[in-house]
Amino acid sequence: VAYIGFHGQTILHRPQARFTWQIGNGRALARVTRIAVVDDFRTADVRAGGQGAPLVPLYHAALLRKATFGRPVVMVNIGGVSNVTYVDGDTVIAFDTGPGNAPIDDWMHRHSGRAVDESGAFARTGKVDEKALRAMLDSAFFDAKPPKSLDRMDFDTRAVEGLSAADGAATLTAFTAAAIAKARDHFPEMATTWIVCGGGRHNKTMMDALRARVNAPVLSAEDAGWNGDFIEAEAFAYLAARAVKGLPLSLPSTTGVPEPMSGGRLHGITGR
């Protein structure tokens, strides 16, 4: 292994204040592993006026260059927050779409003690509260033009308070799917295919809800021949290599940074 790309854990993301914070000590990791480490991928972008997120789009675009899907095609990453990468030839557009798994996970932990809604099975037993869903979708964020990004805790989900545990899970699942589908409002053309990676692709209820809302096939990363559990890790290995070479990690069309921007900090190994 030549380099470790170490993203760390985001604990605060406030690009409007030109601040983002990922915990994790790259220098210590390099010392312990005896492998050079690249970390701090977002700071340069944010300090230059970019959103600092999402950062995976250049890797999504690299994967799609070798794929045979028709264009335009959209990659969706459903983690704590969801983001999309729209690719059509040399055009790469990316932005956070809204909530991902975080509100559902928090709801499940609070109401059942479980960490996640496995396969969306619990949400499937509930009923979507359309009034609560409309209230959560009534946010200026969805109308704002990209690039745009979010902190995990940015969305107010008080509209589901008072619902049963199952109905709350169903409504939050529908909220994530609807928020992703609203990304279509910001695409130059309708996408021919949507490919979903990240943990959310395991949620069958969410995948079904997304299919019901977009007028195109919705596939999992595995359907495309990739391992959806590793795409984000692969992306930061890819970005680490780009950082070492001084190549851009983000573009004006992916984070709103003024110009293609490199970044990251390299922690080398003494004597290598």
Coordinates of C-alpha atoms in Angstrom, one line a residue:
V1 CA 0.0 0.0 0.0
A2 CA 1.5 3.3 -1.1
Y3 CA -1.0 5.7 0.6
I4 CA -4.0 5.6 2.9
G5 CA -6.8 8.0 2.1
F6 CA -8.3 8.9 5.5
H7 CA -11.5 10.9 5.5
G8 CA -12.2 10.8 9.2
Q9 CA -15.6 11.5 10.8
T10 CA -17.4 14.8 10.0
I11 CA -18.6 16.3 13.2
L12 CA -19.4 19.8 12.0
H13 CA -19.9 21.1 8.4
R14 CA -20.6 24.8 8.0
P15 CA -19.3 25.9 4.5
Q16 CA -21.2 29.2 4.8
A17 CA -18.7 30.1 7.6
R18 CA -15.9 28.5 5.6
F19 CA -15.5 25.8 8.2
T20 CA -15.6 22.0 8.2
W21 CA -14.3 19.6 10.8
Q22 CA -13.4 15.9 10.4
I23 CA -11.9 14.2 13.4
G24 CA -9.1 11.7 13.0
N25 CA -5.4 12.1 13.3
G26 CA -3.7 11.4 9.9
R27 CA -0.2 11.9 11.3
A28 CA -0.8 9.4 14.1
L29 CA -2.3 6.9 11.6
A30 CA 0.8 7.2 9.4
R31 CA 3.0 6.6 12.4
V32 CA 1.1 3.5 13.5
T33 CA 0.7 1.9 10.1
R34 CA 4.1 3.0 8.7
I35 CA 2.1 4.0 5.5
A36 CA 1.9 7.5 4.2
V37 CA -1.6 9.0 4.9
V38 CA -3.6 11.7 3.1
D39 CA -6.3 13.4 5.1
D40 CA -8.1 16.7 5.5
F41 CA -9.7 16.5 2.0
R42 CA -12.3 19.3 2.5
T43 CA -10.6 22.2 4.1
A44 CA -9.0 23.8 1.0
D45 CA -12.2 23.7 -0.9
V46 CA -14.2 25.3 1.9
R47 CA -11.6 28.0 2.6
A48 CA -11.7 28.9 -1.1
G49 CA -15.5 29.4 -0.9
G50 CA -16.7 25.9 -2.0
Q51 CA -19.2 23.7 -0.3
G52 CA -16.5 21.1 0.5
A53 CA -19.0 18.4 -0.4
P54 CA -19.8 16.1 -2.1
L55 CA -16.2 14.9 -2.8
V56 CA -17.0 11.5 -4.4
P57 CA -18.2 12.8 -7.8
L58 CA -14.9 12.7 -9.5
Y59 CA -14.6 9.0 -8.6
H60 CA -18.2 8.4 -9.7
A61 CA -17.4 10.0 -13.1
A62 CA -14.3 7.8 -13.4
L63 CA -16.4 4.7 -12.8
L64 CA -19.0 5.8 -15.3
R65 CA -16.4 6.5 -18.0
K66 CA -16.0 2.7 -18.3
A67 CA -19.7 1.9 -18.0
T68 CA -22.0 1.3 -21.0
F69 CA -25.1 3.0 -19.6
G70 CA -26.8 5.6 -21.8
R71 CA -26.2 9.2 -20.9
P72 CA -27.1 11.2 -18.9
V73 CA -26.7 8.9 -15.9
V74 CA -26.9 9.7 -12.2
M75 CA -25.0 8.1 -9.3
V76 CA -26.8 8.4 -5.9
N77 CA -24.9 7.9 -2.7
I78 CA -27.2 7.4 0.3
G79 CA -25.2 7.7 3.5
G80 CA -26.1 9.8 6.5
V81 CA -26.8 12.6 3.9
S82 CA -27.6 11.8 0.3
N83 CA -25.9 13.2 -2.8
V84 CA -26.0 12.9 -6.5
T85 CA -23.5 13.0 -9.4
Y86 CA -25.0 13.7 -12.8
V87 CA -22.7 12.7 -15.7
D88 CA -23.2 13.5 -19.4
G89 CA -20.0 13.4 -21.4
D90 CA -17.7 15.9 -19.9
T91 CA -20.5 17.5 -17.8
V92 CA -20.3 16.5 -14.1
I93 CA -22.8 18.1 -11.7
A94 CA -23.0 17.1 -8.1
F95 CA -24.7 18.3 -4.9
D96 CA -26.2 17.0 -1.7
T97 CA -29.9 16.3 -2.1
G98 CA -31.1 16.2 1.5
P99 CA -31.4 13.5 4.2
G100 CA -30.1 10.0 3.7
N101 CA -30.2 7.3 6.3
A102 CA -29.5 9.6 9.3
P103 CA -33.1 10.6 10.3
I104 CA -34.3 7.0 9.9
D105 CA -31.4 5.6 11.9
D106 CA -32.0 8.1 14.7
W107 CA -35.7 7.4 14.7
M108 CA -35.1 3.6 14.8
H109 CA -32.6 4.0 17.7
R110 CA -35.0 6.1 19.7
H111 CA -38.2 4.0 19.1
S112 CA -36.8 0.5 18.9
G113 CA -33.3 0.5 20.2
R114 CA -32.1 -0.8 16.8
A115 CA -29.4 1.0 14.8
V116 CA -31.1 0.8 11.4
D117 CA -34.3 -0.3 9.7
E118 CA -33.0 -3.5 8.2
S119 CA -34.0 -3.7 4.6
G120 CA -36.7 -1.1 5.3
A121 CA -38.8 -3.9 6.8
F122 CA -40.2 -1.8 9.7
A123 CA -41.1 1.2 7.5
R124 CA -43.0 -1.2 5.2
T125 CA -45.3 -1.9 8.1
G126 CA -46.2 1.7 8.5
K127 CA -48.1 4.3 6.5
V128 CA -46.6 7.5 5.0
D129 CA -48.2 10.6 6.6
E130 CA -48.5 12.8 3.6
K131 CA -49.1 16.0 5.6
A132 CA -45.8 15.5 7.6
L133 CA -44.0 14.6 4.3
R134 CA -45.2 17.8 2.6
A135 CA -44.1 19.8 5.7
M136 CA -40.6 18.4 5.6
L137 CA -40.3 18.9 1.8
D138 CA -41.3 22.6 2.3
S139 CA -37.7 23.7 2.6
A140 CA -35.9 26.4 0.7
F141 CA -33.0 24.0 0.4
F142 CA -34.7 22.0 -2.3
D143 CA -35.3 25.0 -4.5
A144 CA -31.8 26.4 -4.0
K145 CA -29.6 25.9 -7.0
P146 CA -26.5 23.7 -6.6
P147 CA -23.8 23.4 -5.7
K148 CA -25.1 22.9 -2.1
S149 CA -24.3 20.7 0.8
L150 CA -25.6 19.8 4.2
D151 CA -24.7 18.8 7.7
R152 CA -26.2 15.5 9.0
M153 CA -28.4 17.4 11.5
D154 CA -29.6 20.2 9.2
F155 CA -33.1 18.9 8.5
D156 CA -36.0 19.5 10.9
T157 CA -38.0 16.3 11.2
R158 CA -40.4 17.5 14.0
A159 CA -43.3 16.9 11.6
V160 CA -43.1 13.2 12.3
E161 CA -43.3 13.6 16.1
G162 CA -46.5 12.1 17.4
L163 CA -46.7 9.5 14.7
S164 CA -46.5 5.8 15.6
A165 CA -43.0 4.3 15.3
A166 CA -43.9 2.5 12.1
D167 CA -45.6 5.5 10.5
G168 CA -42.7 7.7 11.4
A169 CA -40.2 5.3 9.9
A170 CA -42.3 5.1 6.7
T171 CA -42.6 8.8 6.4
L172 CA -38.9 9.5 7.0
T173 CA -38.1 6.8 4.4
A174 CA -40.4 8.5 1.9
F175 CA -38.8 11.9 2.8
T176 CA -35.3 10.7 1.8
A177 CA -36.6 9.2 -1.5
A178 CA -38.6 12.3 -2.3
A179 CA -35.7 14.6 -1.6
I180 CA -33.4 12.6 -3.9
A181 CA -36.1 12.6 -6.6
K182 CA -36.3 16.4 -6.4
A183 CA -32.7 16.6 -7.6
R184 CA -34.2 16.2 -11.1
D185 CA -35.2 19.9 -10.9
H186 CA -31.6 20.8 -11.2
F187 CA -30.4 18.5 -14.0
P188 CA -30.0 19.9 -17.6
E189 CA -31.8 16.8 -19.0
M190 CA -33.6 13.8 -17.6
A191 CA -31.3 10.9 -16.6
T192 CA -31.6 7.6 -18.4
T193 CA -30.5 5.6 -15.4
W194 CA -30.0 6.1 -11.7
I195 CA -27.4 4.0 -9.9
V196 CA -27.5 3.8 -6.1
C197 CA -24.6 3.2 -3.8
G198 CA -24.1 3.6 0.0
G199 CA -25.9 1.9 2.8
G200 CA -29.3 3.2 1.7
R201 CA -29.4 0.8 -1.3
H202 CA -29.9 -2.0 1.2
N203 CA -33.2 -0.4 2.2
K204 CA -35.7 -2.1 -0.2
T205 CA -38.5 0.2 0.9
M206 CA -36.5 3.3 0.1
M207 CA -35.4 1.9 -3.2
D208 CA -39.0 1.1 -4.1
A209 CA -40.0 4.6 -3.1
L210 CA -37.3 6.1 -5.3
R211 CA -38.3 4.0 -8.2
A212 CA -41.9 5.2 -7.8
R213 CA -40.7 8.8 -8.0
V214 CA -38.2 8.9 -10.9
N215 CA -39.1 8.2 -14.5
A216 CA -36.1 6.0 -15.2
P217 CA -34.6 2.7 -14.1
V218 CA -33.1 2.7 -10.6
L219 CA -30.3 0.2 -10.1
S220 CA -28.0 -0.8 -7.2
A221 CA -24.2 -0.5 -7.5
E222 CA -24.1 -4.3 -7.8
D223 CA -26.4 -4.2 -10.8
A224 CA -23.7 -2.1 -12.4
G225 CA -20.9 -4.5 -11.5
W226 CA -19.6 -2.6 -8.5
N227 CA -19.4 -3.3 -4.8
G228 CA -21.6 -0.6 -3.3
D229 CA -20.2 -1.1 0.2
F230 CA -16.8 0.0 -0.9
I231 CA -17.3 2.8 -3.4
E232 CA -16.9 5.6 -0.9
A233 CA -13.7 4.0 0.5
E234 CA -12.4 3.5 -3.1
A235 CA -13.2 7.1 -3.8
F236 CA -11.0 8.4 -1.0
A237 CA -8.2 6.1 -2.1
Y238 CA -8.6 7.7 -5.5
L239 CA -8.7 11.2 -4.1
A240 CA -5.6 10.5 -2.0
A241 CA -3.7 9.6 -5.2
R242 CA -5.0 12.7 -6.9
A243 CA -4.0 14.8 -3.9
V244 CA -0.5 13.5 -4.0
K245 CA -0.2 14.4 -7.7
G246 CA -1.7 17.9 -7.1
L247 CA -4.8 17.1 -9.2
P248 CA -8.2 18.5 -8.5
L249 CA -10.5 16.9 -5.9
S250 CA -13.4 19.2 -6.7
L251 CA -14.8 21.3 -9.5
P252 CA -16.9 24.5 -9.7
S253 CA -19.8 22.2 -10.8
T254 CA -19.4 19.8 -7.9
T255 CA -18.8 22.0 -4.8
G256 CA -19.0 25.6 -6.2
V257 CA -15.3 26.2 -5.6
P258 CA -14.1 29.1 -7.8
E259 CA -11.7 26.8 -9.9
P260 CA -10.7 23.2 -9.9
M261 CA -9.3 22.6 -6.5
S262 CA -6.8 20.2 -5.1
G263 CA -6.4 19.6 -1.4
G264 CA -5.6 17.1 1.3
R265 CA -2.6 16.9 3.6
L266 CA 0.1 14.3 3.1
H267 CA 1.7 12.7 6.2
G268 CA 4.8 10.9 5.1
I269 CA 6.9 8.3 6.8
T270 CA 10.3 9.4 8.0
G271 CA 13.1 7.6 6.2
R272 CA 11.0 6.5 3.2

